[in-house]
CSV table of C-alpha atoms in Angstrom, one decimal:
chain,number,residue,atom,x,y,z
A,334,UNK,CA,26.1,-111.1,228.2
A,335,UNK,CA,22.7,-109.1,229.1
A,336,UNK,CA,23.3,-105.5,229.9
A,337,UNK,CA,21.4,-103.7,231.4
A,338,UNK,CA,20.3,-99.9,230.0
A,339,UNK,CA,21.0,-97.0,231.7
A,340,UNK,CA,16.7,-96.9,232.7
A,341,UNK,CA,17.1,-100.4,233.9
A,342,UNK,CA,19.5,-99.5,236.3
A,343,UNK,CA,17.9,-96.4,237.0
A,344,UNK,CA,14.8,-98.5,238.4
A,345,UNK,CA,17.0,-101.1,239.7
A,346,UNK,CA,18.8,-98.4,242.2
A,347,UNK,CA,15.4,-97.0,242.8
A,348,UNK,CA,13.8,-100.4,244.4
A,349,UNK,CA,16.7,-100.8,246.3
A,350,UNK,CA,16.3,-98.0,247.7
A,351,UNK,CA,12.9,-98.3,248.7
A,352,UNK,CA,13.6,-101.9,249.9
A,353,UNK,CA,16.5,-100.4,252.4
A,354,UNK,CA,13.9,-97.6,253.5
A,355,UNK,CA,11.6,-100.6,254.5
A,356,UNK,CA,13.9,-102.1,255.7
A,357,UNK,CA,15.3,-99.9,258.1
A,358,UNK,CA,12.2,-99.0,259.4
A,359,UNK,CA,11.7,-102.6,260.4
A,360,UNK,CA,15.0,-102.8,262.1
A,361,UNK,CA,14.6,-99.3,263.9
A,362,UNK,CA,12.0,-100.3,266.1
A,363,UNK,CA,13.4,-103.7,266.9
A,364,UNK,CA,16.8,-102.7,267.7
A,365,UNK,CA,15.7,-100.0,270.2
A,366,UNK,CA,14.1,-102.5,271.7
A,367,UNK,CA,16.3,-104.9,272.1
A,368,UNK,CA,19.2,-102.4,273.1
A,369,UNK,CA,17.0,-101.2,275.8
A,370,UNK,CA,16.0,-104.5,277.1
A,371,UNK,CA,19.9,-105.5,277.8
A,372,UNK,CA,20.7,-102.3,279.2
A,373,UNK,CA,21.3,-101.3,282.9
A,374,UNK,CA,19.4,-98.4,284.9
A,375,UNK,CA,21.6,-95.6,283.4
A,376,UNK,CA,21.7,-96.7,279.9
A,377,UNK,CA,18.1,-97.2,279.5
A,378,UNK,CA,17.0,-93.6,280.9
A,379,UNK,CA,19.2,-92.0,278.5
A,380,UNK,CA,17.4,-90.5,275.9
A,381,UNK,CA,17.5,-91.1,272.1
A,382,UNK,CA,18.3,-94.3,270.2
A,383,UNK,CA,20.3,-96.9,271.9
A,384,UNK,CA,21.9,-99.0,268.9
A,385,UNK,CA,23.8,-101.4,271.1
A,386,UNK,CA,23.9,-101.7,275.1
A,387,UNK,CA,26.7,-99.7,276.2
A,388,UNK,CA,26.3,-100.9,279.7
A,389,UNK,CA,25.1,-104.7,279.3
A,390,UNK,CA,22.5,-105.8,281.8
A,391,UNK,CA,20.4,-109.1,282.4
A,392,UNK,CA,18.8,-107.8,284.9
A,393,UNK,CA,15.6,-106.9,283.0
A,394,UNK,CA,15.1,-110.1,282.2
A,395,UNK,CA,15.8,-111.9,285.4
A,396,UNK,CA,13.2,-109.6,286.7
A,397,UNK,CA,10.9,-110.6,283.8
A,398,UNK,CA,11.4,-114.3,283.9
A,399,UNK,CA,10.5,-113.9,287.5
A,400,UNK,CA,6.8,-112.0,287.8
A,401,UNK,CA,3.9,-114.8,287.6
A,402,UNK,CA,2.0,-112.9,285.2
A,403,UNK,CA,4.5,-113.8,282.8
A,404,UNK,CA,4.2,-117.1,282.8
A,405,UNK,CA,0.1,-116.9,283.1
A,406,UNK,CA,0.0,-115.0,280.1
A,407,UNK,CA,2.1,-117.3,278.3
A,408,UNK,CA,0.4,-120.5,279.2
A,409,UNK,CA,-2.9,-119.3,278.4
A,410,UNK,CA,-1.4,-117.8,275.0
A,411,UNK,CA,0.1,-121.1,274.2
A,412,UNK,CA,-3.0,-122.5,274.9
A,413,UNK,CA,-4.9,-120.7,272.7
A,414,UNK,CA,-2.1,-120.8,269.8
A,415,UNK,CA,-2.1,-124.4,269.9
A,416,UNK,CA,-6.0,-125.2,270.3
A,417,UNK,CA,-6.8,-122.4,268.8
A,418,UNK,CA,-5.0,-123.2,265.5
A,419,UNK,CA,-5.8,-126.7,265.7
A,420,UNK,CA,-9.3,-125.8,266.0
A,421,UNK,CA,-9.5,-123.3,263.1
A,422,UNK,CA,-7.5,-125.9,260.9
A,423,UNK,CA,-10.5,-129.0,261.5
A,424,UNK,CA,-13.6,-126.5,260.7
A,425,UNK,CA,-11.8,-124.7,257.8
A,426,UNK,CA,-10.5,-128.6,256.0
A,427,UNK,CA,-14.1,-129.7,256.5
A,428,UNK,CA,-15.5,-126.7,255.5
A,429,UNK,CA,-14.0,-126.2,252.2
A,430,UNK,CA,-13.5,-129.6,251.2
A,431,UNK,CA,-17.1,-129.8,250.0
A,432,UNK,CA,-17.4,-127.0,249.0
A,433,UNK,CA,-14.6,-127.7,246.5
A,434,UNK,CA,-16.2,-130.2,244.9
A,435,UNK,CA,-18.3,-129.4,242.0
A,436,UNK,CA,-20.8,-132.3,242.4
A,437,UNK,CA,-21.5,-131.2,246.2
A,438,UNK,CA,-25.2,-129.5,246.3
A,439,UNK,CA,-26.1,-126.2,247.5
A,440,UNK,CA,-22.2,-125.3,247.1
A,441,UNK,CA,-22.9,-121.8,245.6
A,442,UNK,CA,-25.7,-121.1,248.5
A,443,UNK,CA,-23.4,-122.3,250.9
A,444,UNK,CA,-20.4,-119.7,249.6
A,445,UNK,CA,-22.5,-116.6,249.2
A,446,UNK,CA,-23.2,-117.5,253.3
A,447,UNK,CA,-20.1,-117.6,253.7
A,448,UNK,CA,-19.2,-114.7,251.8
A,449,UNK,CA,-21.8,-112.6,253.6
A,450,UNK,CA,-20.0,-113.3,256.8
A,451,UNK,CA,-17.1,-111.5,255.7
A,452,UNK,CA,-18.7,-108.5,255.3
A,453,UNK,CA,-21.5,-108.1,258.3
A,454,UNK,CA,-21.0,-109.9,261.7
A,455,UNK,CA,-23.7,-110.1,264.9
A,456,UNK,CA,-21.4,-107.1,267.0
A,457,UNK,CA,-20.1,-107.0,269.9
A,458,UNK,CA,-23.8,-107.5,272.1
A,459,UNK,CA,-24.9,-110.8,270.4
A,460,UNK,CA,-21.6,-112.1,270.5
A,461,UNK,CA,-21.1,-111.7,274.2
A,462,UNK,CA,-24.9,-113.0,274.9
A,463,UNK,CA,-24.0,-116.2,273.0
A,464,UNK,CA,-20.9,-116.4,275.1
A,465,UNK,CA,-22.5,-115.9,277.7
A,466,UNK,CA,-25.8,-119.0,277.0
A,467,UNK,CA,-22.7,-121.4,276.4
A,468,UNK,CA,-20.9,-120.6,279.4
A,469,UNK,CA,-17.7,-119.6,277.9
A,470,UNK,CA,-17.2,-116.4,279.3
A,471,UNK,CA,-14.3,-116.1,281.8
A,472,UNK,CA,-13.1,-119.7,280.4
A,473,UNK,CA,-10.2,-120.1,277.7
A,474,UNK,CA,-13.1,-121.4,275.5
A,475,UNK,CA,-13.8,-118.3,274.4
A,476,UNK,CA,-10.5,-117.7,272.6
A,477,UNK,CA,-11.1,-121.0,271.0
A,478,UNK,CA,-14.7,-120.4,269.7
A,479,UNK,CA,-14.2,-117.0,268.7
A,480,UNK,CA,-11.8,-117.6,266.2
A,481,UNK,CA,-12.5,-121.3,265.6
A,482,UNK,CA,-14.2,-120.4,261.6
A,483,UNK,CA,-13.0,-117.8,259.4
A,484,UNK,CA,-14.5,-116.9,255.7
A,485,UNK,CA,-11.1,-116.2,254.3
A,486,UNK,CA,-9.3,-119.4,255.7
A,487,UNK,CA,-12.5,-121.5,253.9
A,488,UNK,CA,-12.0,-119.4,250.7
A,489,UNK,CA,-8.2,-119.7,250.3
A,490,UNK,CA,-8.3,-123.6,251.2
A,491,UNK,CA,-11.3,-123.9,248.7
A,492,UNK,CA,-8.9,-122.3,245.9
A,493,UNK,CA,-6.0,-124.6,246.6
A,494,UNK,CA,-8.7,-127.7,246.6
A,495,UNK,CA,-9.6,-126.8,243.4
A,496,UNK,CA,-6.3,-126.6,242.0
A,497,UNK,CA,-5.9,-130.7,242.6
A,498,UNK,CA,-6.1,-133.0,239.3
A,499,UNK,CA,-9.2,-134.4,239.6
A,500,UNK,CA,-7.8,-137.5,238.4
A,501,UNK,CA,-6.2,-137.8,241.3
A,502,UNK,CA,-9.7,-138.1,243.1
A,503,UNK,CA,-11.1,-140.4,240.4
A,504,UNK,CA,-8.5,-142.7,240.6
A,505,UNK,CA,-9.1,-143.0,244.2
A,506,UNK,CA,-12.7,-143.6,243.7
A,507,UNK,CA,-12.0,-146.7,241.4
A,508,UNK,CA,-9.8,-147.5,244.3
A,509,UNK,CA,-12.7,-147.8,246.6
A,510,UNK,CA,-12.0,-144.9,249.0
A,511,UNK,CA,-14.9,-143.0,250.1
A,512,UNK,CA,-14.7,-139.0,250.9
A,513,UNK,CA,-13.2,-139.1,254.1
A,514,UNK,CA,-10.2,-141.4,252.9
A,515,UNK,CA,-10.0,-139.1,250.1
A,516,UNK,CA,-9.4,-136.5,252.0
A,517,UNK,CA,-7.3,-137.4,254.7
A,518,UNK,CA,-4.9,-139.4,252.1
A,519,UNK,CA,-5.0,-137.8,248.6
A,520,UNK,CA,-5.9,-134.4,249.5
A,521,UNK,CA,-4.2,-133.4,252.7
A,522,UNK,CA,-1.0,-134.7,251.5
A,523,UNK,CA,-1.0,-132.2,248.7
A,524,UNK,CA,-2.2,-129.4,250.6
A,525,UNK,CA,0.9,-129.3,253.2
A,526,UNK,CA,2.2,-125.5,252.1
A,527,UNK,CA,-1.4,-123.8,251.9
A,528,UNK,CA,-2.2,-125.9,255.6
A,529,UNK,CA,1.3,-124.3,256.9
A,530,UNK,CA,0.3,-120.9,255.5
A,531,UNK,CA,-3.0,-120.9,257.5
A,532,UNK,CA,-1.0,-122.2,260.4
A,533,UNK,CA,1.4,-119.2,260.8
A,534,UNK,CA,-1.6,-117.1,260.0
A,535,UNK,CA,-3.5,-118.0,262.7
A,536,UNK,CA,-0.8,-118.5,265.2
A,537,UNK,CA,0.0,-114.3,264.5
A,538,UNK,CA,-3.3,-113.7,265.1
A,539,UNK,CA,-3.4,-115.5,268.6
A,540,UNK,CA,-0.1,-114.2,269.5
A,541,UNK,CA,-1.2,-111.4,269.0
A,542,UNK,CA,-4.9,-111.0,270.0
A,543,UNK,CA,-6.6,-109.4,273.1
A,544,UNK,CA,-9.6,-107.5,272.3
A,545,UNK,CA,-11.3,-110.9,273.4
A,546,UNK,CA,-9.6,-111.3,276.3
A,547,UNK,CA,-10.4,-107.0,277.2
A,548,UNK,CA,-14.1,-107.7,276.5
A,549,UNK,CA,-15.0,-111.3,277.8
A,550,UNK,CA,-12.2,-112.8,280.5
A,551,UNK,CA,-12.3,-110.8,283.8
A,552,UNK,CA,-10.2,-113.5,285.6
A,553,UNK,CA,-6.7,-112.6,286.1
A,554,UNK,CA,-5.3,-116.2,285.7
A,555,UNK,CA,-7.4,-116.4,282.4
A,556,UNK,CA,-5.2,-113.3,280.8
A,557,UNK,CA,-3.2,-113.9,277.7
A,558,UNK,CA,0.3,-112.7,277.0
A,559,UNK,CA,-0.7,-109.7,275.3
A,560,UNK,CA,-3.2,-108.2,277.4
A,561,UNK,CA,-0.6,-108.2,280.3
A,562,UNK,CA,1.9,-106.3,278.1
A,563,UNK,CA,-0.8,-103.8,277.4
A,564,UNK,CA,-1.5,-103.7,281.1
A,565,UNK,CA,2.8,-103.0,281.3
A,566,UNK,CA,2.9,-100.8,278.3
A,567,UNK,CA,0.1,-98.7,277.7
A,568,UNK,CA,-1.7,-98.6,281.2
A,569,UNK,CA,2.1,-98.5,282.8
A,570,UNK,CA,0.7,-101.3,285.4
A,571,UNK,CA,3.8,-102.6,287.2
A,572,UNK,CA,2.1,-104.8,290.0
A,573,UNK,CA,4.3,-108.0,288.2
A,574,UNK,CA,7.5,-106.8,289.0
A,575,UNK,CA,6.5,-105.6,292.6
A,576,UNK,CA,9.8,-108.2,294.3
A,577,UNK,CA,12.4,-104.8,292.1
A,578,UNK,CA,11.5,-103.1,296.0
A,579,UNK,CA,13.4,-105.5,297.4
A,580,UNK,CA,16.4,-105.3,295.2
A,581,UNK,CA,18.6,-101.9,295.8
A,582,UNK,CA,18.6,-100.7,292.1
A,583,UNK,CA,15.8,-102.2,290.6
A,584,UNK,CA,16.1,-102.2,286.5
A,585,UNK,CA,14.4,-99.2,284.5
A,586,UNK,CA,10.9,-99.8,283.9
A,587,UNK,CA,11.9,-99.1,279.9
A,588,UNK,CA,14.2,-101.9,280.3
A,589,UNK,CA,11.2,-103.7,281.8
A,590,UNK,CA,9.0,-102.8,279.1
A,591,UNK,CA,11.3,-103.7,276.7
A,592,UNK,CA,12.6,-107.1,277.9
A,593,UNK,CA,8.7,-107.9,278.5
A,594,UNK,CA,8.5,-107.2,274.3
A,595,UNK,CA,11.5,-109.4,273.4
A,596,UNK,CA,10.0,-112.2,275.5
A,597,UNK,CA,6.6,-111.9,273.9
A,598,UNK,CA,7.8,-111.8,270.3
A,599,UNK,CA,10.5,-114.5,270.6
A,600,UNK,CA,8.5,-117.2,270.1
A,601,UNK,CA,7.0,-116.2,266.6
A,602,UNK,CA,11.0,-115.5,265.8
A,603,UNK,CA,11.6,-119.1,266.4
A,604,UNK,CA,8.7,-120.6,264.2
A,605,UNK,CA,9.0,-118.4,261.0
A,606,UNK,CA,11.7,-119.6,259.7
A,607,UNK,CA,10.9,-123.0,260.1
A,608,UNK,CA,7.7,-122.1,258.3
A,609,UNK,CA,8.6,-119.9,255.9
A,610,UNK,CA,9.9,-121.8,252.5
A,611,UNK,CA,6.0,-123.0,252.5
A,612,UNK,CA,4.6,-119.6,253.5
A,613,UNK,CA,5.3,-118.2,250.1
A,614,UNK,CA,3.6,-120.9,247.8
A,615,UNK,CA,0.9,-121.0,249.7
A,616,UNK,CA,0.1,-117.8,249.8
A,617,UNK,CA,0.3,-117.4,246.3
A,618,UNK,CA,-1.8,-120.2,245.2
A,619,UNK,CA,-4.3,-119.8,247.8
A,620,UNK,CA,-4.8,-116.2,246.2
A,621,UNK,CA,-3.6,-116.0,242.6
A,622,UNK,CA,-6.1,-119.0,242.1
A,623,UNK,CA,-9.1,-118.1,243.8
């Protein structure tokens, strides 16, 4: 039987501790907010922590369901998740593909481009001027485009790539496929965790992403989730939930606020666990690997 020395234990104790400390200040935030955002009127002014609704309320959420801006955002954040990520997936498989292979010319000329991207951009100007000469501004197009190539997608999938038996590839040569079949049936097929990794990645990011909507979509039915709870959060802009006049005790607008949150964030909750016995292998081959 292995035992384990006083010093082991010692460090053992000490990581669990830190882990709970993490932990818990994961938790904190979320249960707040979820507390608040079933609570009634009274419950959600009171101040301090709420663990648990002591007066349970749905009315947040009715209210929520309810304003049009919701549902806008939500479309148009769908949208981009779903385009988006498709999008970024297509340019980032054909993009490192060949540059995986070690008989594809130019490769090293093409990386350090790449490469260079990651470190300088055009800026804020140039971008919008391009924007603007392809017509893309005020048009979900531009939440597509923006985010449709990125350097370290094309570097992580160029590291699992490489991490394929070449036989594999030769084998399929002798069987008469040419790239593209290569591709799309010996390569993909082997590439499923590091291609579900990039998936939830960008997915977060358009979930979570409205500096492009603040600087290039002026049109109200254009807004994306996000930037209508920073318009309810931050700028304390209500106008969504304008019908609560009618009602004779609207809900708080913390429980508004926070039921607003829970919607937003619920459907990344559903996804990740579906996603996330692939997340960690393809994490760590995409960078242990590289």
């Amino acid at each position: 039987m292995n035992l384990k020395s006083p010093g082991e234990k010692a460090v053992d104790a000490v990581l669990y501790a830190v882990i709970g400390t993490v932990l818990l200040m994961v938790l904190y935030p979320f249960v707040h907010v979820l507390s608040v955002s079933f609570s009634d009127r009274g419950e959600a002014l009171r101040y301090g922590f709420h663990f648990f609704p002591r007066s349970f309320s749905l009315e947040a959420y009715e209210q929520v369901f309810q304003a049009r801006n919701i549902w806008v955002g939500y479309e148009n954040t769908l949208f981009r998740m779903i385009v988006g990520t498709a999008a970024s997936l297509l340019v980032t498989i054909l993009a490192a593909y060949p540059l995986s292979r070690p008989y594809f010319p130019y490769k090293r000329a093409f990386t350090l481009v790449i490469l260079f991207t990651m470190l300088f951009d055009g800026g804020i100007i140039p971008t919008y001027l391009l924007l603007r000469d392809l017509e893309l501004i005020n048009t979900r197009g531009v939440y597509v485009v923006l985010h449709m190539a990125s350097a370290f997608h094309v570097l992580v999938m160029m590291s699992f790539f490489r991490t394929i038996p070449k036989e594999l590839e030769e084998s399929a040569r002798i069987d008469g496929a040419g790239e593209m079949r290569t591709l799309l049936q010996i390569m993909l097929p082997l590439t499923v965790p590091v291609l579900v990794t990039l998936t939830l990645w960008n997915l977060v990011m358009h979930m979570n992403q409205f500096s492009d909507n603040l600087l290039y979509v002026t049109d109200r039915g254009k807004f994306v989730l996000q930037y209508v709870l920073q318009e309810i959060l931050i700028q304390d802009r209500q106008d969504s939930f304008a019908s609560l006049t009618q009602t004779q005790e609207p809900p708080a607008p913390e429980s508004l606020k926070m039921a607003s949150i829970m919607v937003a964030i619920t459907p990344l909750l559903v996804i990740y666990p579906f996603l996330l016995k692939y997340f960690e292998k393809g994490t760590m081959v995409g960078s242990v690997k590289g």
